[in-house]
Structures are given as C-alpha cells and as structure tokens.
Coordinates of C-alpha atoms and ligand atoms in Angstrom, one line a residue:
M114 CA 0.0 0.1 0.2
S115 CA 2.0 3.2 -0.8
D116 CA 0.4 6.9 -0.1
F117 CA 1.9 10.3 -1.8
L118 CA 3.4 12.7 1.0
I119 CA 2.9 16.4 -0.4
C120 CA 4.4 19.4 1.3
G121 CA 2.2 22.1 -0.3
G122 CA 3.0 25.7 -1.7
T123 CA 5.4 25.9 -4.4
P124 CA 3.8 26.9 -7.5
L125 CA 4.1 24.8 -10.2
E126 CA 6.7 25.6 -13.2
G127 CA 8.1 23.9 -16.1
S128 CA 6.4 21.5 -19.4
I129 CA 5.2 18.2 -19.5
Q130 CA 4.3 15.5 -22.2
I131 CA 1.0 14.2 -21.8
H132 CA 0.9 10.3 -22.1
G133 CA -2.0 8.1 -23.9
A134 CA -5.2 8.1 -23.2
K135 CA -6.4 5.0 -21.2
N136 CA -9.8 5.6 -21.8
A137 CA -9.0 5.7 -25.7
A138 CA -7.0 2.7 -25.2
L139 CA -8.4 0.3 -23.6
P140 CA -12.0 0.1 -26.0
I141 CA -8.8 0.1 -28.7
L142 CA -7.5 -2.9 -26.7
A143 CA -10.6 -4.9 -26.9
A144 CA -11.2 -3.9 -30.7
S145 CA -8.2 -6.0 -31.6
V146 CA -9.8 -9.0 -31.0
L147 CA -11.7 -8.2 -34.3
H148 CA -8.9 -8.8 -37.0
Q149 CA -7.5 -11.5 -35.6
G150 CA -4.1 -10.4 -36.5
V151 CA -1.4 -8.3 -35.0
S152 CA -1.8 -4.6 -34.0
V153 CA 1.4 -2.5 -33.0
L154 CA -0.4 0.3 -30.4
E155 CA 2.1 2.9 -29.8
N156 CA 2.1 5.8 -26.5
M157 CA 0.4 3.0 -24.8
P158 CA 0.6 4.6 -20.9
D159 CA 1.6 2.3 -17.8
L160 CA -1.6 1.8 -16.1
K161 CA -3.0 -0.6 -13.9
D162 CA -6.1 -0.8 -15.7
I163 CA -4.3 -1.3 -19.2
E164 CA -2.2 -4.0 -17.8
T165 CA -5.4 -6.1 -16.3
M166 CA -7.2 -5.7 -19.8
L167 CA -3.6 -7.2 -21.4
R168 CA -3.8 -10.3 -18.8
I169 CA -7.5 -10.7 -19.9
L170 CA -6.1 -10.9 -23.5
K171 CA -3.5 -13.4 -22.4
E172 CA -5.8 -16.3 -20.8
L173 CA -8.2 -15.7 -24.1
G174 CA -5.5 -16.7 -26.3
T175 CA -3.7 -13.6 -27.3
E176 CA 0.2 -12.8 -27.5
V177 CA 0.8 -9.7 -25.8
K178 CA 4.5 -8.1 -26.0
T179 CA 5.5 -4.4 -24.6
E180 CA 8.5 -2.7 -25.2
E181 CA 9.8 0.9 -25.1
N182 CA 10.6 3.4 -28.4
H183 CA 11.3 6.8 -29.0
K184 CA 7.4 7.8 -29.1
G185 CA 7.1 6.1 -25.5
R186 CA 5.8 2.4 -24.9
A187 CA 4.4 0.2 -27.4
V188 CA 2.6 -2.8 -27.6
F189 CA 2.3 -5.6 -29.6
V190 CA -1.2 -7.9 -29.3
D191 CA -1.2 -10.5 -31.7
T192 CA -5.1 -11.9 -31.5
S193 CA -4.5 -14.5 -34.2
G194 CA -4.5 -17.2 -31.8
M195 CA -7.7 -16.0 -29.4
T196 CA -10.3 -18.7 -29.3
K197 CA -11.8 -18.8 -25.7
P198 CA -15.2 -16.9 -25.5
R199 CA -14.8 -16.8 -21.6
V200 CA -13.8 -13.4 -20.1
P201 CA -11.6 -14.3 -16.5
S202 CA -14.2 -13.4 -14.0
H203 CA -11.2 -12.3 -11.5
L204 CA -10.0 -10.3 -14.0
V205 CA -13.4 -8.5 -14.7
K206 CA -13.7 -7.1 -11.0
E207 CA -10.4 -5.8 -11.9
V208 CA -11.5 -4.1 -14.4
R209 CA -14.7 -3.0 -15.6
S210 CA -13.5 -1.8 -18.9
S211 CA -13.3 -5.6 -19.6
I212 CA -17.3 -5.3 -20.8
F213 CA -15.6 -4.0 -24.2
L214 CA -14.9 -7.3 -24.5
I215 CA -18.9 -8.5 -25.6
G216 CA -18.9 -6.7 -29.0
P217 CA -15.8 -7.5 -30.3
I218 CA -15.6 -11.1 -28.8
L219 CA -18.8 -12.0 -29.9
A220 CA -18.8 -10.6 -33.5
T221 CA -15.6 -12.7 -33.4
L222 CA -15.9 -16.2 -32.3
G223 CA -20.3 -15.6 -32.1
Q224 CA -20.8 -16.2 -28.6
V225 CA -19.0 -14.4 -25.5
D226 CA -19.3 -15.5 -21.8
I227 CA -18.6 -12.8 -19.1
E228 CA -19.4 -11.5 -15.8
F229 CA -21.7 -8.3 -14.7
P230 CA -19.1 -6.2 -14.0
G231 CA -20.3 -4.4 -11.3
G232 CA -20.7 -0.6 -9.8
C233 CA -17.6 1.6 -8.7
E234 CA -16.8 4.4 -6.9
I235 CA -18.8 6.6 -8.4
G236 CA -21.9 5.1 -9.5
K237 CA -23.8 1.6 -9.9
R238 CA -22.6 1.7 -13.9
P239 CA -25.4 -0.6 -15.3
I240 CA -24.5 -1.7 -19.2
D241 CA -28.2 -2.2 -20.4
L242 CA -27.6 0.1 -23.0
H243 CA -24.8 -2.0 -24.3
L244 CA -26.9 -5.3 -24.0
K245 CA -30.1 -3.4 -25.7
G246 CA -27.8 -2.4 -28.2
L247 CA -26.4 -6.3 -29.0
R248 CA -29.7 -7.7 -28.5
A249 CA -30.7 -5.6 -31.7
L250 CA -27.7 -6.7 -33.6
G251 CA -29.4 -10.1 -33.0
A252 CA -27.3 -11.1 -30.2
E253 CA -29.1 -13.8 -27.7
I254 CA -28.2 -12.8 -24.4
T255 CA -28.7 -14.7 -21.1
E256 CA -28.0 -13.2 -17.9
E257 CA -27.9 -15.3 -14.7
D258 CA -26.1 -15.5 -11.5
G259 CA -24.3 -12.8 -12.9
L260 CA -22.9 -14.1 -15.7
I261 CA -23.6 -12.7 -19.3
H262 CA -23.5 -15.6 -22.5
A263 CA -24.4 -13.7 -25.4
A264 CA -24.0 -15.7 -28.9
A265 CA -25.0 -15.1 -32.4
K266 CA -24.4 -17.6 -35.7
E267 CA -24.2 -13.7 -37.5
L268 CA -25.0 -9.9 -36.2
I269 CA -27.2 -8.4 -38.6
G270 CA -26.7 -4.7 -39.1
T271 CA -29.5 -2.1 -38.3
E272 CA -30.7 1.1 -36.7
I273 CA -30.1 1.3 -33.2
L274 CA -31.4 5.0 -31.3
L275 CA -29.0 5.1 -27.8
D276 CA -31.9 5.6 -24.5
Y277 CA -28.6 8.1 -23.7
P278 CA -25.2 9.0 -25.6
S279 CA -23.0 6.4 -23.6
V280 CA -19.6 6.3 -24.0
G281 CA -19.2 2.3 -23.3
A282 CA -22.3 1.8 -25.0
T283 CA -21.2 3.6 -28.7
E284 CA -18.1 1.8 -28.7
N285 CA -19.7 -1.9 -28.0
I286 CA -22.0 -1.5 -30.3
M287 CA -19.9 0.2 -33.0
M288 CA -17.3 -3.0 -32.9
A289 CA -19.8 -5.7 -33.0
A290 CA -21.2 -3.9 -36.1
V291 CA -17.7 -3.9 -37.6
K292 CA -18.4 -7.3 -38.6
A293 CA -22.2 -7.5 -38.7
K294 CA -24.1 -8.3 -41.6
G295 CA -25.0 -5.3 -43.3
T296 CA -24.9 -1.8 -42.2
T297 CA -25.9 -0.2 -38.3
V298 CA -26.7 3.6 -37.7
I299 CA -26.1 4.3 -33.9
R300 CA -28.2 7.8 -33.5
N301 CA -27.7 9.7 -30.3
A302 CA -24.6 8.2 -30.3
A303 CA -21.7 9.6 -27.6
R304 CA -19.4 12.2 -29.3
E305 CA -16.1 11.8 -26.9
P306 CA -12.8 11.9 -28.6
E307 CA -12.0 8.9 -27.6
I308 CA -14.5 7.6 -29.6
V309 CA -12.8 9.1 -32.8
D310 CA -9.6 8.3 -31.6
L311 CA -11.4 4.0 -31.7
E312 CA -12.9 4.7 -35.4
R313 CA -9.3 6.0 -36.2
Y314 CA -7.9 2.5 -35.4
L315 CA -10.9 0.4 -36.9
H316 CA -10.4 2.8 -40.2
R317 CA -6.7 1.0 -40.3
M318 CA -7.8 -2.3 -39.9
G319 CA -10.3 -1.7 -43.0
A320 CA -13.4 -1.1 -40.6
K321 CA -15.8 0.9 -42.6
I322 CA -17.2 3.5 -40.2
S323 CA -17.5 7.1 -40.3
G324 CA -19.7 9.8 -37.7
A325 CA -17.6 8.9 -34.8
G326 CA -17.7 12.1 -32.7
T327 CA -20.8 13.0 -34.1
D328 CA -24.2 12.0 -32.5
T329 CA -24.8 9.7 -35.8
V330 CA -22.2 6.6 -36.1
T331 CA -22.6 4.6 -39.5
I332 CA -20.7 1.0 -39.5
Q333 CA -21.0 -0.7 -43.1
G334 CA -20.1 -4.6 -41.7
T335 CA -16.9 -6.3 -43.6
A336 CA -15.3 -9.7 -43.9
F337 CA -12.3 -8.7 -44.6
L338 CA -10.2 -6.8 -42.0
R339 CA -6.6 -6.3 -42.9
K340 CA -4.0 -8.6 -40.3
H341 CA -1.7 -6.3 -39.5
V342 CA -2.7 -2.4 -38.0
K343 CA -0.7 0.4 -36.7
H344 CA -2.0 3.0 -34.2
T345 CA -0.8 5.6 -31.9
I346 CA -2.9 6.2 -28.8
M347 CA -4.4 9.7 -28.7
A348 CA -3.1 11.5 -25.8
D349 CA -5.5 12.0 -22.5
R350 CA -7.4 14.8 -22.1
I351 CA -7.8 14.2 -18.4
V352 CA -4.1 13.7 -17.7
A353 CA -3.9 17.0 -19.5
G354 CA -6.9 19.0 -17.8
T355 CA -5.5 17.7 -14.3
M356 CA -2.2 19.2 -15.1
L357 CA -3.3 22.3 -16.4
A358 CA -5.4 22.2 -13.2
A359 CA -2.2 21.7 -11.0
G360 CA -0.9 24.8 -12.3
A361 CA -3.9 27.1 -12.2
I362 CA -4.4 25.7 -8.2
T363 CA -0.6 26.4 -7.1
G364 CA -0.7 30.2 -8.8
G365 CA 2.1 28.6 -11.1
E366 CA 2.8 28.6 -15.0
V367 CA 2.9 25.1 -17.2
M368 CA 3.4 24.2 -20.1
V369 CA 0.9 21.1 -21.3
K370 CA 2.3 19.2 -24.6
G371 CA 0.7 16.0 -26.9
A372 CA -3.2 17.2 -25.6
E373 CA -5.3 18.2 -28.8
E374 CA -6.5 21.7 -27.6
E375 CA -10.1 20.6 -29.4
T376 CA -10.6 18.1 -26.7
L377 CA -10.3 20.3 -23.8
L378 CA -12.0 23.9 -25.4
P379 CA -14.5 23.4 -21.8
V380 CA -12.1 22.9 -19.7
L381 CA -9.3 25.7 -21.2
K382 CA -13.1 27.7 -21.5
C383 CA -14.0 27.0 -17.3
L384 CA -10.1 28.2 -16.0
T385 CA -9.9 31.4 -18.6
Q386 CA -12.9 32.6 -17.2
A387 CA -11.8 32.1 -13.1
G388 CA -9.3 34.3 -14.5
C389 CA -6.1 31.7 -15.7
Q390 CA -4.6 32.9 -18.5
I391 CA -4.3 30.3 -21.4
K392 CA -2.5 30.4 -24.5
T393 CA -2.4 27.6 -27.2
E394 CA 1.2 27.3 -28.9
N395 CA 2.8 25.2 -31.1
E396 CA 4.5 22.9 -28.6
G397 CA 1.2 22.7 -26.5
L398 CA -1.1 24.5 -23.9
F399 CA 0.2 27.2 -21.7
L400 CA -1.5 28.4 -18.0
S401 CA -0.6 31.1 -16.2
A402 CA -2.1 31.6 -12.7
K403 CA 0.8 33.4 -11.0
N404 CA 0.0 36.9 -9.3
R405 CA -3.9 36.2 -11.1
I406 CA -6.8 36.9 -9.1
L407 CA -8.8 33.6 -9.0
R408 CA -12.6 33.3 -8.9
K409 CA -15.7 31.7 -9.1
I410 CA -17.6 30.3 -11.7
P411 CA -21.5 30.6 -11.0
H412 CA -22.8 27.6 -12.5
L413 CA -20.6 25.1 -14.0
V414 CA -23.0 21.6 -15.4
T415 CA -20.6 18.3 -16.2
L416 CA -22.5 17.0 -19.3
P417 CA -21.8 14.4 -22.4
Y418 CA -19.2 15.5 -24.8
P419 CA -18.9 18.1 -25.7
G420 CA -19.8 19.6 -22.6
F421 CA -18.0 19.9 -19.8
P422 CA -16.0 16.3 -18.6
T423 CA -17.2 14.4 -15.7
D424 CA -13.8 13.2 -15.3
M425 CA -12.6 16.5 -14.7
Q426 CA -15.1 17.6 -12.0
P427 CA -13.7 16.8 -8.6
Q428 CA -10.1 18.7 -10.2
I429 CA -11.7 21.8 -11.1
C430 CA -14.3 21.6 -7.9
T431 CA -10.7 21.7 -5.7
F432 CA -9.0 24.5 -7.9
L433 CA -12.6 26.5 -7.3
S434 CA -12.6 25.5 -3.5
L435 CA -9.6 28.2 -3.5
C436 CA -11.2 30.6 -6.0
Q437 CA -13.0 34.1 -4.8
G438 CA -16.7 33.6 -4.1
R439 CA -19.3 30.9 -4.3
S440 CA -19.0 28.1 -7.6
T441 CA -21.8 25.6 -7.9
V442 CA -20.9 22.6 -10.0
E443 CA -23.7 20.0 -10.9
E444 CA -22.9 16.8 -11.9
T445 CA -25.4 15.0 -14.0
I446 CA -23.4 11.8 -15.7
F447 CA -22.7 10.2 -12.1
E448 CA -24.8 9.9 -8.9
N449 CA -21.4 9.7 -6.5
R450 CA -19.1 11.2 -7.7
F451 CA -18.7 14.1 -4.7
E452 CA -16.7 11.9 -2.4
Y453 CA -13.6 13.4 -2.1
S454 CA -15.1 16.4 -0.6
K455 CA -15.5 15.1 2.7
E456 CA -11.5 15.0 2.5
L457 CA -11.5 18.3 1.1
N458 CA -13.3 19.7 3.3
K459 CA -10.9 17.9 6.4
M460 CA -8.3 20.5 4.7
G461 CA -10.2 23.5 5.3
A462 CA -12.4 23.9 1.8
N463 CA -16.3 25.2 2.4
I464 CA -18.2 22.3 0.2
K465 CA -21.4 21.7 0.6
I466 CA -23.6 18.7 -1.3
R467 CA -26.7 19.3 -2.3
E468 CA -27.9 16.3 -3.8
N469 CA -25.6 16.3 -7.1
T470 CA -24.5 19.9 -6.9
A471 CA -21.5 21.0 -4.7
V472 CA -21.6 24.8 -3.6
I473 CA -18.3 26.0 -3.0
E474 CA -17.6 28.8 -0.5
G475 CA -13.7 29.9 -1.6
V476 CA -11.5 29.7 1.5
E477 CA -8.0 31.7 1.9
A478 CA -6.0 29.0 2.2
L479 CA -6.0 24.7 2.6
R480 CA -4.0 23.5 5.6
G481 CA -2.4 20.1 4.8
A482 CA -3.8 16.8 6.3
R483 CA -4.1 13.4 6.2
V484 CA -6.9 11.9 3.5
K485 CA -8.2 8.9 1.4
A486 CA -8.2 8.8 -2.3
K487 CA -11.7 7.0 -2.9
D488 CA -11.8 6.9 -6.8
L489 CA -9.7 7.5 -9.2
R490 CA -10.5 11.0 -10.4
G491 CA -11.9 12.2 -6.7
G492 CA -7.7 11.0 -5.7
A493 CA -6.2 13.0 -8.3
A494 CA -8.2 16.4 -6.9
L495 CA -6.7 15.1 -3.6
V496 CA -3.6 15.7 -4.8
L497 CA -4.0 18.7 -6.3
A498 CA -5.2 19.9 -3.1
G499 CA -2.1 18.8 -1.1
L500 CA 0.1 21.0 -3.9
A501 CA -1.8 24.4 -3.1
A502 CA -2.0 23.6 0.8
E503 CA 0.1 25.1 3.5
G504 CA 2.0 22.4 5.3
M505 CA 2.0 18.7 4.9
T506 CA -0.5 16.4 3.4
T507 CA -0.8 12.6 3.1
V508 CA -3.1 10.7 0.3
E509 CA -3.8 7.3 1.5
E510 CA -5.0 4.7 -1.0
I511 CA -3.2 5.9 -3.8
K512 CA -3.6 2.9 -6.2
H513 CA -7.2 4.6 -7.3
I514 CA -5.3 7.0 -9.2
E515 CA -2.6 4.6 -11.1
R516 CA -5.8 3.7 -12.7
G517 CA -5.7 6.6 -14.3
Y518 CA -1.9 8.6 -14.0
E519 CA 1.0 7.5 -15.2
R520 CA 3.7 8.0 -12.3
L521 CA 1.9 11.3 -11.3
E522 CA 4.0 12.1 -8.6
R523 CA 7.2 12.1 -11.3
M524 CA 4.9 14.1 -13.5
L525 CA 4.5 16.8 -10.7
K526 CA 8.4 16.3 -9.7
N527 CA 9.2 17.7 -13.1
L528 CA 6.8 20.6 -12.8
G529 CA 8.7 21.8 -9.4
A530 CA 6.0 20.1 -6.9
N531 CA 7.6 18.8 -3.8
I532 CA 5.8 15.2 -3.8
E533 CA 6.9 11.7 -2.6
R534 CA 5.6 8.7 -3.4
V535 CA 5.7 6.2 0.2
G536 CA 5.0 2.6 1.4
R537 CA 2.3 2.8 4.4
I538 CA 3.8 0.5 7.4
T539 CA 0.7 -1.6 8.2
E540 CA 0.4 -3.2 11.3
R541 CA 0.6 -6.9 9.7
S542 CA 3.5 -7.1 7.6
G543 CA 5.4 -4.1 7.3
N544 CA 5.6 -2.1 3.7
E545 CA 2.7 -4.6 1.5
Ligands
LIG287 C1 -16.9 6.2 -19.4 O1 -17.3 5.5 -19.0 C2 -15.3 6.6 -19.5 N1 -14.6 5.2 -19.0 C3 -15.8 7.5 -17.7 O2 -14.2 7.6 -18.1 C4 -16.4 8.6 -18.1 O3 -16.3 9.5 -17.0 C5 -17.2 8.2 -18.7 O4 -17.6 7.6 -20.1 C6 -18.6 9.2 -19.4 O5 -17.5 10.1 -19.9 C7 -14.0 4.5 -20.2 O6 -14.1 4.9 -21.1 C8 -13.2 3.7 -19.7 P1 -21.3 6.2 -19.7 P2 -18.5 5.1 -19.1 O7 -21.4 4.6 -20.1 O8 -18.8 4.5 -20.6 C9 -25.3 5.5 -17.8 C10 -12.6 7.8 -15.7 O9 -12.4 8.8 -15.0 N2 -25.6 4.1 -18.2 O10 -21.1 6.9 -20.7 O11 -19.2 3.6 -18.2 C11 -24.1 5.2 -16.4 O12 -24.4 4.8 -15.2 C12 -13.7 7.1 -16.1 O13 -11.9 7.4 -16.3 C13 -26.6 3.9 -18.7 O14 -27.4 4.0 -17.6 O15 -19.7 5.8 -19.3 C14 -24.1 6.7 -16.7 O16 -24.5 7.5 -15.3 C15 -14.6 7.3 -15.0 N3 -26.4 2.3 -19.1 C16 -24.4 7.5 -17.6 O17 -24.7 6.7 -18.5 C17 -25.6 1.8 -20.0 O18 -25.6 0.8 -20.2 C18 -22.4 7.5 -18.3 O19 -22.1 6.1 -18.7 C19 -24.5 2.9 -19.7 C20 -24.1 4.0 -19.0

C-alpha cells in the first residue's frame, strides 16, 4: 500500500508531455480481437487498468509484448490465436472496462461469457444500453447468477437509437457492428474524442465507419479486415486537464504538451473564466495563474461531450475551493462523484453537497492533512489540494490514482512539486 506525501505551497513551473489516453486505449485493446491479427499500439499508457486488460487478452489466447521506443511504450497484440470466449471472472472485477470485450468477441467467435462488471465508487454503472444494442444486432443474451452469455451465428446491421449517449455502449455497438451483415446506424451516439480515436484504429483495420465524434455513427459490416494494424493512442485529455488544474491551483505556469486543444475546450474555457491566462502555442497548451486573482464560476454543469467532462469535475471543484466567491458545480453523469469533498473539507475547504450539486465557498487557504483517495479522479483532486495546501498532506490509497495517471508523482516533480511516493507501514507485515 503506498501513499503520496506532499509538501504544498510551491507554484508549479515547467512543461510536461501527456501520456496516452486510458479511455482510448481500453476500447482499442478490446477491438484488437476483431481482426485476429497483429496490432502495434504506440503511446500506450503504463497503467494498472491497461495491464489488467492485457492479462485478460493473454488469458483469452492472445500474445502480448511490450517495448519502450522513442514514442514511449508500444504494445504488440497478436489476437490470431484467440479461441476462448470466456472472459476470466477475477479480472473482470479488476477492470470494469473489460465489458468492451463483449462486442468484439461476440462478433469474432459468435459467443461470449463474461461476468457482470458491477458498479464502482462513483456509481452503479449499469450496462443495459450495451446489451440492448447487441440484442438489436441479433445477439441472444441471457443473464444468470451474475454471468452474461451472449451468442449470435451472425450479427445483422440495424438502426439503434441510444436512450442516452453512453460512451461505452457506443463503442461496444460500433465494434460489434464492424463484422455484422449490412449497415448499422447508431443514433444519439456519444461524441467523446476517445470514440474518434477508436474509429481511427478501426479504419486502419479496414472497417467501414463514419461519424464518430458526432451523434450519428454509421458502420458498414465487412468480412475483410487487415491482419496488421499500427496505431498511436491519442493523448489523455483528462490527464492534460488535471495538469493544467495543478498549475492553476498552485498559482504557477505550466506548458502541457501532446493533448489536442480541441478535446479540452470546455476545460480551457472554465479555467479562463476563473481568471487563468491560457495560450495555445506550437509546443502545447500554456496556462499561467501567476499573480492572478482567481474567481468563482457561478454555475458549471458536467455533460456528455462536448460539454464539461465529468472526469474533470473533482479537479475543477478543488481548484474552485480556493477561488474567491461562491461556485456551484452540478454533476449530471454519475450519482456518487463528490466523495472526495469530505476529504477536502478536512483540509479547510468549504464544500456543501446539495443533491447532485456542490456549493463551493472559496477559502483563503487549505491546510495539509491526512486524506484518503476513494476513486480515480477524486484521488487526483486530493493531490491537487495537497500541492496548494499549507504544510504536509498525505494522500492514502493511491492505487485508485494509479489506474489513470502514469507515475503522477514523477510528472508533478518535473513541474517542481514537492511530492514523494511512500510505502505505508501496516500493522500486519510492514511495507506491502
Ligand atoms: C466512460 O465510462 C469513461 N470510461 C469514464 O471515465 C467517463 O466518466 C464516462 O465514459 C463518461 O464520459 C472509459 O471510457 C473506460 P457512460 P462509461 O456509459 O462508458 C449511464 C474515468 O475516470 N449508463 O457514458 O461507463 C451510466 O450509469 C472514467 O476515466 C447507463 O445507464 O460511461 C452513467 O450514469 C470514469 N446504461 C452514464 O450513463 C448503460 O448501459 C454515463 O455512462 C451505460 C451507461
């Protein structure tokens, strides 16, 4: 078990290269099953969820190799030997994104068995829209004792209207439809940039898809997919947004490299509105909060893309806890995404949760404390608070943070932060 030990108060300065996007890499790894060939995936982030997904692919009969090269980490996945339609239960529990495998395995092997990937700290995370879409394509799906069995001799393209623009459901249906007979049109599709990156990868595989990034995605089924595909994973816009927020909350100046400005517009708008200076330069996105008065945002709402991203809600609320005045932030995507606010209030923040809205009264300063990460983005938010707080902060349970940030302490140290990763002596057996 490890913690982050942070001595706050240093304005961050410097530039940081953003690693590959977890939420693009996970569906793309699932999609590699479709062509039963070799995929070379560059800029693959080194994260716990990615490692678990690679272990699942190996247990399904896939060959996996990783290597470091000038573009960072590359992963070679050879799915030609994948024959098992059973996703290992113990690994499904570790990474709920294994649900992305239903569509591709069903489309490739004609059947798939996988455990229901329960909820998580931020919400129930149902998958009804995934299953409804796959049934519309002709899959026979039974659910018994927590196990999903899906089968289809052949998937048939059709028109699917999503009740809600679910990112995962859009991706799962897209992948299943790649090898269906005929054309599939997904309406009210999610528009997140990670879906566009999945489409780019599938295009390279020879899939006939258009419309990713809009609310209508059209997939023309094909039996002919290329056996060798190379793709570079897009940069992680949420990690980029988190690093910009770190510069903002510490009153520093940071240059964030690699992320597309287009994918961050609502976050950039929000930080500018609060008083930060943001410039788009050749090198990347530059943010300065040096000697700037930072002020409230009267009302912010998290929405499906291109709205303000829910995955940046904890980080922006933490930043607003030190901005003058009252801000309110409404969370419309997940039902339990304010857990971190209790820990922030231990550090002197003044955040009250009314139903699904945080009412944030800006305070002069936060003070260091021992706090506990309870989920991925809430944990990252506590690190930001520690960077800005007076004195020492210990953030426990950083395993949550490591699911989505590659060596966060190293990234922050490169920007001058005073942060160490320490093992926690536990009663049982010393350092675990
Ligand atoms: C993806 O989750 C991301 N994860 C999440 O990132 C992100 O917060 C979310 O999209 C929204 O942008 C990955 O891509 C691996 P949804 P996903 O389906 O696909 C409800 C992070 O921090 N819903 O768009 O699960 C659901 O309950 C993570 O990196 C149904 O009701 O998101 C939620 O309220 C957290 N039925 C809403 O839709 C369904 O079948 C959005 O979920 C599916 C979803």
